């Protein structure tokens, strides 16, 4: 219904960048990435200096598996708005996940944290960055900050608990690791994510001879 209304608005005012932006967000929410990219591209063409349009198009590219355009759009978003904290965090996290440039990743995420120090998701990214660099105590510090900030806002994110589990597993503190992984499992919506975490718990049990 939202898409229908927005399309009616665009038919009357095709030069509305914001309407095309909203259309792109709706398609993104429906996981229709092709249409999302198309609408966000129109918004960007109409207002080429708007960082948000490029950022969300980068998100759509990421979800569709187009990493080259994802990275290009996130970099462009930062160029357009050096204070776009979400773009800094997103790009930094991708650099970590794709093992592109860990040092640059940490710089990007630290900048995101500087811009929004009370953002739990950014603290999670920073903790994960320290984990990748084997700075486990720093990782635990920032991941615990993420949990604290999210709890204060009545938010939950299974990724943070999964990350804490991974850190404690790397520290050979298996009981603590399993505890965090068990907290993550019911919060995940996709079965693949639940299976992935359960497989880690099974690995611990095998190591312990259970």
PDB file of C-alpha atoms in Angstrom:
ATOM      1  CA  UNK A   1       0.000   0.000   0.000  1.00  0.00           C
ATOM      2  CA  UNK A   2       2.861   2.329   0.827  1.00  0.00           C
ATOM      3  CA  UNK A   3       4.483   1.622  -2.533  1.00  0.00           C
ATOM      4  CA  UNK A   4       1.191   2.271  -4.341  1.00  0.00           C
ATOM      5  CA  UNK A   5       0.795   5.656  -2.660  1.00  0.00           C
ATOM      6  CA  UNK A   6       4.402   6.656  -3.333  1.00  0.00           C
ATOM      7  CA  UNK A   7       4.100   5.660  -6.997  1.00  0.00           C
ATOM      8  CA  UNK A   8       1.005   7.851  -7.303  1.00  0.00           C
ATOM      9  CA  UNK A   9       3.000  10.721  -5.835  1.00  0.00           C
ATOM     10  CA  UNK A  10       5.858  10.112  -8.278  1.00  0.00           C
ATOM     11  CA  UNK A  11       3.447   9.988 -11.226  1.00  0.00           C
ATOM     12  CA  UNK A  12       2.290  13.486 -10.305  1.00  0.00           C
ATOM     13  CA  UNK A  13       5.776  14.733  -9.425  1.00  0.00           C
ATOM     14  CA  UNK A  14       8.431  12.576 -11.143  1.00  0.00           C
ATOM     15  CA  UNK A  15      11.186  14.982 -10.114  1.00  0.00           C
ATOM     16  CA  UNK A  16      10.676  14.319  -6.416  1.00  0.00           C
ATOM     17  CA  UNK A  17      13.949  12.862  -5.209  1.00  0.00           C
ATOM     18  CA  UNK A  18      12.518  12.212  -1.755  1.00  0.00           C
ATOM     19  CA  UNK A  19       9.558  10.227  -3.118  1.00  0.00           C
ATOM     20  CA  UNK A  20      11.927   8.040  -5.138  1.00  0.00           C
ATOM     21  CA  UNK A  21      14.055   7.643  -2.018  1.00  0.00           C
ATOM     22  CA  UNK A  22      11.050   6.446  -0.014  1.00  0.00           C
ATOM     23  CA  UNK A  23      10.147   4.065  -2.819  1.00  0.00           C
ATOM     24  CA  UNK A  24      13.662   2.652  -2.726  1.00  0.00           C
ATOM     25  CA  UNK A  25      13.467   2.144   1.034  1.00  0.00           C
ATOM     26  CA  UNK A  26      10.157   0.312   0.698  1.00  0.00           C
ATOM     27  CA  UNK A  27      11.559  -2.034  -1.919  1.00  0.00           C
ATOM     28  CA  UNK A  28      14.652  -2.544   0.256  1.00  0.00           C
ATOM     29  CA  UNK A  29      12.398  -3.593   3.125  1.00  0.00           C
ATOM     30  CA  UNK A  30      10.658  -6.071   0.826  1.00  0.00           C
ATOM     31  CA  UNK A  31      14.054  -7.441  -0.288  1.00  0.00           C
ATOM     32  CA  UNK A  32      13.311  -6.409  -3.874  1.00  0.00           C
ATOM     33  CA  UNK A  33      16.827  -5.128  -4.408  1.00  0.00           C
ATOM     34  CA  UNK A  34      16.615  -4.560  -8.150  1.00  0.00           C
ATOM     35  CA  UNK A  35      13.692  -2.147  -7.797  1.00  0.00           C
ATOM     36  CA  UNK A  36      15.267  -0.574  -4.717  1.00  0.00           C
ATOM     37  CA  UNK A  37      18.484   0.188  -6.605  1.00  0.00           C
ATOM     38  CA  UNK A  38      16.495   1.601  -9.517  1.00  0.00           C
ATOM     39  CA  UNK A  39      14.456   3.961  -7.323  1.00  0.00           C
ATOM     40  CA  UNK A  40      17.469   5.054  -5.263  1.00  0.00           C
ATOM     41  CA  UNK A  41      19.444   5.681  -8.445  1.00  0.00           C
ATOM     42  CA  UNK A  42      16.671   8.004  -9.638  1.00  0.00           C
ATOM     43  CA  UNK A  43      16.737   9.821  -6.304  1.00  0.00           C
ATOM     44  CA  UNK A  44      20.501  10.177  -6.559  1.00  0.00           C
ATOM     45  CA  UNK A  45      20.283  11.481 -10.131  1.00  0.00           C
ATOM     46  CA  UNK A  46      17.815  14.129  -8.990  1.00  0.00           C
ATOM     47  CA  UNK A  47      19.850  15.125  -5.914  1.00  0.00           C
ATOM     48  CA  UNK A  48      23.431  13.913  -6.522  1.00  0.00           C
ATOM     49  CA  UNK A  49      24.798  15.551  -3.367  1.00  0.00           C
ATOM     50  CA  UNK A  50      22.527  13.690  -0.952  1.00  0.00           C
ATOM     51  CA  UNK A  51      24.626  11.170   0.966  1.00  0.00           C
ATOM     52  CA  UNK A  52      21.648   9.138   2.209  1.00  0.00           C
ATOM     53  CA  UNK A  53      20.499   8.105  -1.252  1.00  0.00           C
ATOM     54  CA  UNK A  54      23.907   6.686  -2.098  1.00  0.00           C
ATOM     55  CA  UNK A  55      24.251   5.013   1.298  1.00  0.00           C
ATOM     56  CA  UNK A  56      20.994   3.098   1.026  1.00  0.00           C
ATOM     57  CA  UNK A  57      21.708   2.172  -2.578  1.00  0.00           C
ATOM     58  CA  UNK A  58      25.001   0.738  -1.316  1.00  0.00           C
ATOM     59  CA  UNK A  59      23.015  -1.260   1.226  1.00  0.00           C
ATOM     60  CA  UNK A  60      20.798  -2.626  -1.559  1.00  0.00           C
ATOM     61  CA  UNK A  61      23.856  -3.521  -3.628  1.00  0.00           C
ATOM     62  CA  UNK A  62      25.290  -5.353  -0.609  1.00  0.00           C
ATOM     63  CA  UNK A  63      22.103  -7.341  -0.077  1.00  0.00           C
ATOM     64  CA  UNK A  64      22.062  -8.273  -3.763  1.00  0.00           C
ATOM     65  CA  UNK A  65      25.663  -9.499  -3.631  1.00  0.00           C
ATOM     66  CA  UNK A  66      27.253  -6.737  -5.719  1.00  0.00           C
ATOM     67  CA  UNK A  67      30.280  -5.946  -3.560  1.00  0.00           C
ATOM     68  CA  UNK A  68      32.035  -3.643  -6.045  1.00  0.00           C
ATOM     69  CA  UNK A  69      29.099  -1.234  -6.258  1.00  0.00           C
ATOM     70  CA  UNK A  70      28.500  -1.565  -2.522  1.00  0.00           C
ATOM     71  CA  UNK A  71      31.998  -0.357  -1.690  1.00  0.00           C
ATOM     72  CA  UNK A  72      31.843   2.397  -4.320  1.00  0.00           C
ATOM     73  CA  UNK A  73      28.561   3.750  -2.958  1.00  0.00           C
ATOM     74  CA  UNK A  74      29.665   3.661   0.664  1.00  0.00           C
ATOM     75  CA  UNK A  75      32.864   5.514  -0.205  1.00  0.00           C
ATOM     76  CA  UNK A  76      30.831   8.025  -2.230  1.00  0.00           C
ATOM     77  CA  UNK A  77      28.444   8.496   0.686  1.00  0.00           C
ATOM     78  CA  UNK A  78      31.358   9.396   2.960  1.00  0.00           C
ATOM     79  CA  UNK A  79      32.748  11.796   0.339  1.00  0.00           C
ATOM     80  CA  UNK A  80      29.383  13.556   0.181  1.00  0.00           C
ATOM     81  CA  UNK A  81      29.008  13.672   3.960  1.00  0.00           C
ATOM     82  CA  UNK A  82      32.146  13.095   6.057  1.00  0.00           C
ATOM     83  CA  UNK A  83      29.890  12.947   9.124  1.00  0.00           C
ATOM     84  CA  UNK A  84      27.774  10.055   7.844  1.00  0.00           C
ATOM     85  CA  UNK A  85      28.401   7.715  10.774  1.00  0.00           C
ATOM     86  CA  UNK A  86      26.395   4.830   9.290  1.00  0.00           C
ATOM     87  CA  UNK A  87      28.466   4.839   6.119  1.00  0.00           C
ATOM     88  CA  UNK A  88      31.704   4.823   8.118  1.00  0.00           C
ATOM     89  CA  UNK A  89      30.541   1.900  10.237  1.00  0.00           C
ATOM     90  CA  UNK A  90      29.093  -0.084   7.329  1.00  0.00           C
ATOM     91  CA  UNK A  91      32.194   0.310   5.172  1.00  0.00           C
ATOM     92  CA  UNK A  92      34.513  -0.498   8.073  1.00  0.00           C
ATOM     93  CA  UNK A  93      32.556  -3.612   8.983  1.00  0.00           C
ATOM     94  CA  UNK A  94      32.597  -4.827   5.377  1.00  0.00           C
ATOM     95  CA  UNK A  95      36.349  -4.316   5.260  1.00  0.00           C
ATOM     96  CA  UNK A  96      36.592  -6.580   8.308  1.00  0.00           C
ATOM     97  CA  UNK A  97      34.223  -9.235   7.005  1.00  0.00           C
ATOM     98  CA  UNK A  98      35.828  -9.368   3.559  1.00  0.00           C
ATOM     99  CA  UNK A  99      39.356  -9.135   4.992  1.00  0.00           C
ATOM    100  CA  UNK A 100      40.104  -6.155   2.756  1.00  0.00           C
ATOM    101  CA  UNK A 101      41.999  -3.768   5.032  1.00  0.00           C
ATOM    102  CA  UNK A 102      41.726  -4.260   8.789  1.00  0.00           C
ATOM    103  CA  UNK A 103      43.682  -1.145   9.721  1.00  0.00           C
ATOM    104  CA  UNK A 104      41.507   1.047   7.501  1.00  0.00           C
ATOM    105  CA  UNK A 105      38.438  -0.751   8.816  1.00  0.00           C
ATOM    106  CA  UNK A 106      39.318   0.176  12.374  1.00  0.00           C
ATOM    107  CA  UNK A 107      39.878   3.811  11.383  1.00  0.00           C
ATOM    108  CA  UNK A 108      36.446   3.970   9.738  1.00  0.00           C
ATOM    109  CA  UNK A 109      34.665   2.358  12.680  1.00  0.00           C
ATOM    110  CA  UNK A 110      36.467   4.553  15.216  1.00  0.00           C
ATOM    111  CA  UNK A 111      35.249   7.570  13.262  1.00  0.00           C
ATOM    112  CA  UNK A 112      31.694   6.225  13.426  1.00  0.00           C
ATOM    113  CA  UNK A 113      32.048   5.835  17.197  1.00  0.00           C
ATOM    114  CA  UNK A 114      33.404   9.368  17.495  1.00  0.00           C
ATOM    115  CA  UNK A 115      30.328  10.652  15.682  1.00  0.00           C
ATOM    116  CA  UNK A 116      27.898   8.504  17.717  1.00  0.00           C
ATOM    117  CA  UNK A 117      29.594   7.238  20.887  1.00  0.00           C
ATOM    118  CA  UNK A 118      26.335   5.896  22.344  1.00  0.00           C
ATOM    119  CA  UNK A 119      25.514   3.715  19.327  1.00  0.00           C
ATOM    120  CA  UNK A 120      25.646   0.096  20.401  1.00  0.00           C
ATOM    121  CA  UNK A 121      25.961  -1.252  16.864  1.00  0.00           C
ATOM    122  CA  UNK A 122      29.070   0.853  16.296  1.00  0.00           C
ATOM    123  CA  UNK A 123      30.585  -0.344  19.578  1.00  0.00           C
ATOM    124  CA  UNK A 124      29.917  -3.900  18.400  1.00  0.00           C
ATOM    125  CA  UNK A 125      31.738  -3.212  15.135  1.00  0.00           C
ATOM    126  CA  UNK A 126      34.697  -1.754  17.014  1.00  0.00           C
ATOM    127  CA  UNK A 127      34.813  -4.742  19.338  1.00  0.00           C
ATOM    128  CA  UNK A 128      34.748  -7.078  16.357  1.00  0.00           C
ATOM    129  CA  UNK A 129      37.564  -5.106  14.766  1.00  0.00           C
ATOM    130  CA  UNK A 130      39.730  -5.568  17.869  1.00  0.00           C
ATOM    131  CA  UNK A 131      38.867  -9.284  17.819  1.00  0.00           C
ATOM    132  CA  UNK A 132      40.159  -9.499  14.246  1.00  0.00           C
ATOM    133  CA  UNK A 133      43.408  -7.896  15.428  1.00  0.00           C
ATOM    134  CA  UNK A 134      43.668 -10.341  18.372  1.00  0.00           C
ATOM    135  CA  UNK A 135      43.199  -7.522  20.886  1.00  0.00           C
ATOM    136  CA  UNK A 136      40.746  -9.593  22.883  1.00  0.00           C
ATOM    137  CA  UNK A 137      40.451  -7.479  26.027  1.00  0.00           C
ATOM    138  CA  UNK A 138      39.703  -4.386  23.927  1.00  0.00           C
ATOM    139  CA  UNK A 139      37.179  -6.478  22.018  1.00  0.00           C
ATOM    140  CA  UNK A 140      35.412  -7.566  25.211  1.00  0.00           C
ATOM    141  CA  UNK A 141      35.349  -3.991  26.505  1.00  0.00           C
ATOM    142  CA  UNK A 142      33.589  -2.589  23.444  1.00  0.00           C
ATOM    143  CA  UNK A 143      31.272  -5.564  22.986  1.00  0.00           C
ATOM    144  CA  UNK A 144      30.144  -5.227  26.600  1.00  0.00           C
ATOM    145  CA  UNK A 145      29.587  -1.527  25.975  1.00  0.00           C
ATOM    146  CA  UNK A 146      27.418  -2.510  23.014  1.00  0.00           C
ATOM    147  CA  UNK A 147      25.322  -4.821  25.196  1.00  0.00           C
ATOM    148  CA  UNK A 148      24.975  -2.127  27.881  1.00  0.00           C
ATOM    149  CA  UNK A 149      23.937   0.574  25.395  1.00  0.00           C
ATOM    150  CA  UNK A 150      21.427  -1.698  23.671  1.00  0.00           C
ATOM    151  CA  UNK A 151      19.961  -2.840  26.980  1.00  0.00           C
ATOM    152  CA  UNK A 152      19.450   0.765  28.059  1.00  0.00           C
ATOM    153  CA  UNK A 153      17.510   1.363  24.835  1.00  0.00           C
ATOM    154  CA  UNK A 154      15.529  -1.905  25.135  1.00  0.00           C
ATOM    155  CA  UNK A 155      17.272  -3.205  22.031  1.00  0.00           C
ATOM    156  CA  UNK A 156      18.623  -6.680  21.365  1.00  0.00           C
ATOM    157  CA  UNK A 157      21.008  -7.904  18.715  1.00  0.00           C
ATOM    158  CA  UNK A 158      22.082 -11.547  18.475  1.00  0.00           C
ATOM    159  CA  UNK A 159      25.239 -10.550  16.618  1.00  0.00           C
ATOM    160  CA  UNK A 160      26.718  -8.922  19.717  1.00  0.00           C
ATOM    161  CA  UNK A 161      26.219 -12.072  21.802  1.00  0.00           C
ATOM    162  CA  UNK A 162      27.589 -14.199  18.958  1.00  0.00           C
ATOM    163  CA  UNK A 163      30.647 -11.967  18.776  1.00  0.00           C
ATOM    164  CA  UNK A 164      31.194 -12.208  22.536  1.00  0.00           C
ATOM    165  CA  UNK A 165      30.968 -15.975  22.237  1.00  0.00           C
ATOM    166  CA  UNK A 166      33.618 -15.956  19.524  1.00  0.00           C
ATOM    167  CA  UNK A 167      35.938 -13.779  21.590  1.00  0.00           C
ATOM    168  CA  UNK A 168      35.684 -15.994  24.677  1.00  0.00           C
ATOM    169  CA  UNK A 169      36.134 -19.088  22.525  1.00  0.00           C
ATOM    170  CA  UNK A 170      39.372 -17.590  21.240  1.00  0.00           C
ATOM    171  CA  UNK A 171      40.381 -17.029  24.879  1.00  0.00           C
ATOM    172  CA  UNK A 172      39.668 -20.746  25.522  1.00  0.00           C
ATOM    173  CA  UNK A 173      36.952 -19.774  28.009  1.00  0.00           C
ATOM    174  CA  UNK A 174      34.488 -22.267  26.579  1.00  0.00           C
ATOM    175  CA  UNK A 175      31.771 -22.109  29.256  1.00  0.00           C
ATOM    176  CA  UNK A 176      31.425 -18.345  28.847  1.00  0.00           C
ATOM    177  CA  UNK A 177      31.515 -18.672  25.053  1.00  0.00           C
ATOM    178  CA  UNK A 178      28.692 -21.216  25.005  1.00  0.00           C
ATOM    179  CA  UNK A 179      26.662 -19.061  27.386  1.00  0.00           C
ATOM    180  CA  UNK A 180      26.806 -16.111  24.974  1.00  0.00           C
ATOM    181  CA  UNK A 181      26.099 -18.272  21.936  1.00  0.00           C
ATOM    182  CA  UNK A 182      23.042 -19.704  23.691  1.00  0.00           C
ATOM    183  CA  UNK A 183      21.822 -16.161  24.310  1.00  0.00           C
ATOM    184  CA  UNK A 184      22.240 -15.383  20.627  1.00  0.00           C
ATOM    185  CA  UNK A 185      20.359 -18.378  19.180  1.00  0.00           C
ATOM    186  CA  UNK A 186      16.747 -17.446  20.140  1.00  0.00           C
ATOM    187  CA  UNK A 187      17.281 -13.869  18.941  1.00  0.00           C
ATOM    188  CA  UNK A 188      18.181 -14.900  15.403  1.00  0.00           C
ATOM    189  CA  UNK A 189      15.259 -15.093  12.985  1.00  0.00           C
ATOM    190  CA  UNK A 190      16.892 -17.090  10.198  1.00  0.00           C
ATOM    191  CA  UNK A 191      17.396 -20.815  10.703  1.00  0.00           C
ATOM    192  CA  UNK A 192      20.773 -20.689   8.942  1.00  0.00           C
ATOM    193  CA  UNK A 193      22.058 -18.306  11.617  1.00  0.00           C
ATOM    194  CA  UNK A 194      20.734 -20.528  14.404  1.00  0.00           C
ATOM    195  CA  UNK A 195      22.388 -23.585  12.831  1.00  0.00           C
ATOM    196  CA  UNK A 196      25.672 -21.726  12.440  1.00  0.00           C
ATOM    197  CA  UNK A 197      25.789 -20.875  16.147  1.00  0.00           C
ATOM    198  CA  UNK A 198      24.692 -24.364  17.204  1.00  0.00           C
ATOM    199  CA  UNK A 199      27.522 -25.830  15.148  1.00  0.00           C
ATOM    200  CA  UNK A 200      29.969 -23.734  17.199  1.00  0.00           C
ATOM    201  CA  UNK A 201      28.497 -25.123  20.417  1.00  0.00           C
ATOM    202  CA  UNK A 202      28.843 -28.648  19.051  1.00  0.00           C
ATOM    203  CA  UNK A 203      32.476 -27.910  18.256  1.00  0.00           C
ATOM    204  CA  UNK A 204      33.073 -26.958  21.881  1.00  0.00           C
ATOM    205  CA  UNK A 205      31.401 -30.129  23.094  1.00  0.00           C
ATOM    206  CA  UNK A 206      33.674 -32.214  20.877  1.00  0.00           C
ATOM    207  CA  UNK A 207      36.714 -30.379  22.218  1.00  0.00           C
ATOM    208  CA  UNK A 208      35.525 -31.155  25.735  1.00  0.00           C
ATOM    209  CA  UNK A 209      34.892 -34.817  24.821  1.00  0.00           C
ATOM    210  CA  UNK A 210      31.145 -34.598  25.354  1.00  0.00           C
TER     211      UNK A 210
END
